[in-house]
XYZ file of C-alpha atoms in Angstrom:
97
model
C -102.361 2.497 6.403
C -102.615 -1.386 6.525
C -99.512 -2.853 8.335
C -99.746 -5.651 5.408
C -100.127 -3.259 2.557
C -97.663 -1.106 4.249
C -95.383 -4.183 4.637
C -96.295 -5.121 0.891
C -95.450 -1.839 -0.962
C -91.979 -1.663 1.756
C -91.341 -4.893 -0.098
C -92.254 -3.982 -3.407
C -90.239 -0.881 -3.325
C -86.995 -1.789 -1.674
C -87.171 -5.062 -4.533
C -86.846 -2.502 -6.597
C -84.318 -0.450 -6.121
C -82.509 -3.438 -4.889
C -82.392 -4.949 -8.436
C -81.939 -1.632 -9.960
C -78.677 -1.708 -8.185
C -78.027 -5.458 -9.698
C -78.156 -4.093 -12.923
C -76.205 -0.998 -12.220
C -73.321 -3.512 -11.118
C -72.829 -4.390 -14.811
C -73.769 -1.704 -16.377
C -72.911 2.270 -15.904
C -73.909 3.322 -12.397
C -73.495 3.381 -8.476
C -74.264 -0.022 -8.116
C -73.427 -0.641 -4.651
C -74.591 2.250 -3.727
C -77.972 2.017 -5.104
C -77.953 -1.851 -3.398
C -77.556 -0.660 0.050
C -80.114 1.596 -0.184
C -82.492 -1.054 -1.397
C -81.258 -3.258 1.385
C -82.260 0.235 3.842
C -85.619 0.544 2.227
C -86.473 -3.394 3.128
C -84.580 -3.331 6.182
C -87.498 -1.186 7.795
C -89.584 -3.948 7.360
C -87.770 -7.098 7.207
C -85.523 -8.374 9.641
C -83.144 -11.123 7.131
C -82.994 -7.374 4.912
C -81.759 -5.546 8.256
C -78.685 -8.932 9.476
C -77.650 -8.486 5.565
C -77.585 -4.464 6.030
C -75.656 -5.185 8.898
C -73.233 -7.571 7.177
C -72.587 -5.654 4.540
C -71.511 -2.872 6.544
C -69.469 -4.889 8.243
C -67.545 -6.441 5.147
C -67.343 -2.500 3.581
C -65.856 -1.469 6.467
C -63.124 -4.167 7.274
C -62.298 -3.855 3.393
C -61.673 0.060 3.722
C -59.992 -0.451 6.988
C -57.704 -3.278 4.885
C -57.223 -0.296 2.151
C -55.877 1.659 5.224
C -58.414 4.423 3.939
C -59.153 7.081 6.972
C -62.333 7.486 7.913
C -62.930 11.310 7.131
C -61.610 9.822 3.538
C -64.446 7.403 3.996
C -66.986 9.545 4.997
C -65.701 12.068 2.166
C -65.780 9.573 -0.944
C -69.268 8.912 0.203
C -69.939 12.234 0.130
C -69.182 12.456 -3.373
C -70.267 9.311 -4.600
C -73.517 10.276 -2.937
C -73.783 13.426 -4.846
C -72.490 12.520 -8.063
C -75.218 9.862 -8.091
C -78.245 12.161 -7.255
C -76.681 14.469 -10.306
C -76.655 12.022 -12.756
C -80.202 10.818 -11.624
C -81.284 14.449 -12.478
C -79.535 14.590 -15.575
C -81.229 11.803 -17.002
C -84.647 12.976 -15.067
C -84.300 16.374 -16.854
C -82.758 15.771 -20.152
C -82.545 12.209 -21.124
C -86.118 11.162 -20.730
């Protein structure tokens, strides 16, 4: 594949799910969630998408450690979130569509 097509569609695709995850802030939805995986998808390509990855991992993490939430809590609640999410995506998939 084209590195500027590839670079392109990277682009097009992380944009994306990046805004889905805007409008998931306000309405029903993993919002955050689905933002830092936008932020992953560009942050193959894009270096400003991979420093704001980075920063946002940073400011999650200092705000946890503030909550004085362990980290196998951590790790667990993403767990869930994680799976919760990719339920309700089939859900809707499935029957909602």
């Amino acid at each position: 594949m084209n590195p500027g097509l590839k670079r392109v569609l990277v682009g097009v695709a992380g944009g994306f799910v990046t805004l889905l995850g805007v409008v998931a802030l306000v309405a029903p939805g993993p919002g955050w969630l689905i933002i830092f995986t936008g932020l992953g998808i560009l942050a193959t390509e894009f270096a400003w998408a991979a420093r704001a990855l980075t920063k946002a991992r940073g400011i999650a993490s200092r705000a946890a450690s503030s909550a004085r939430i362990k980290k196998e809590h951590q790790l667990i609640l993403l767990a869930v979130g994680t799976f919760i999410s990719l339920v309700l995506l089939v859900i809707y998939y499935e029957y909602l569509r």
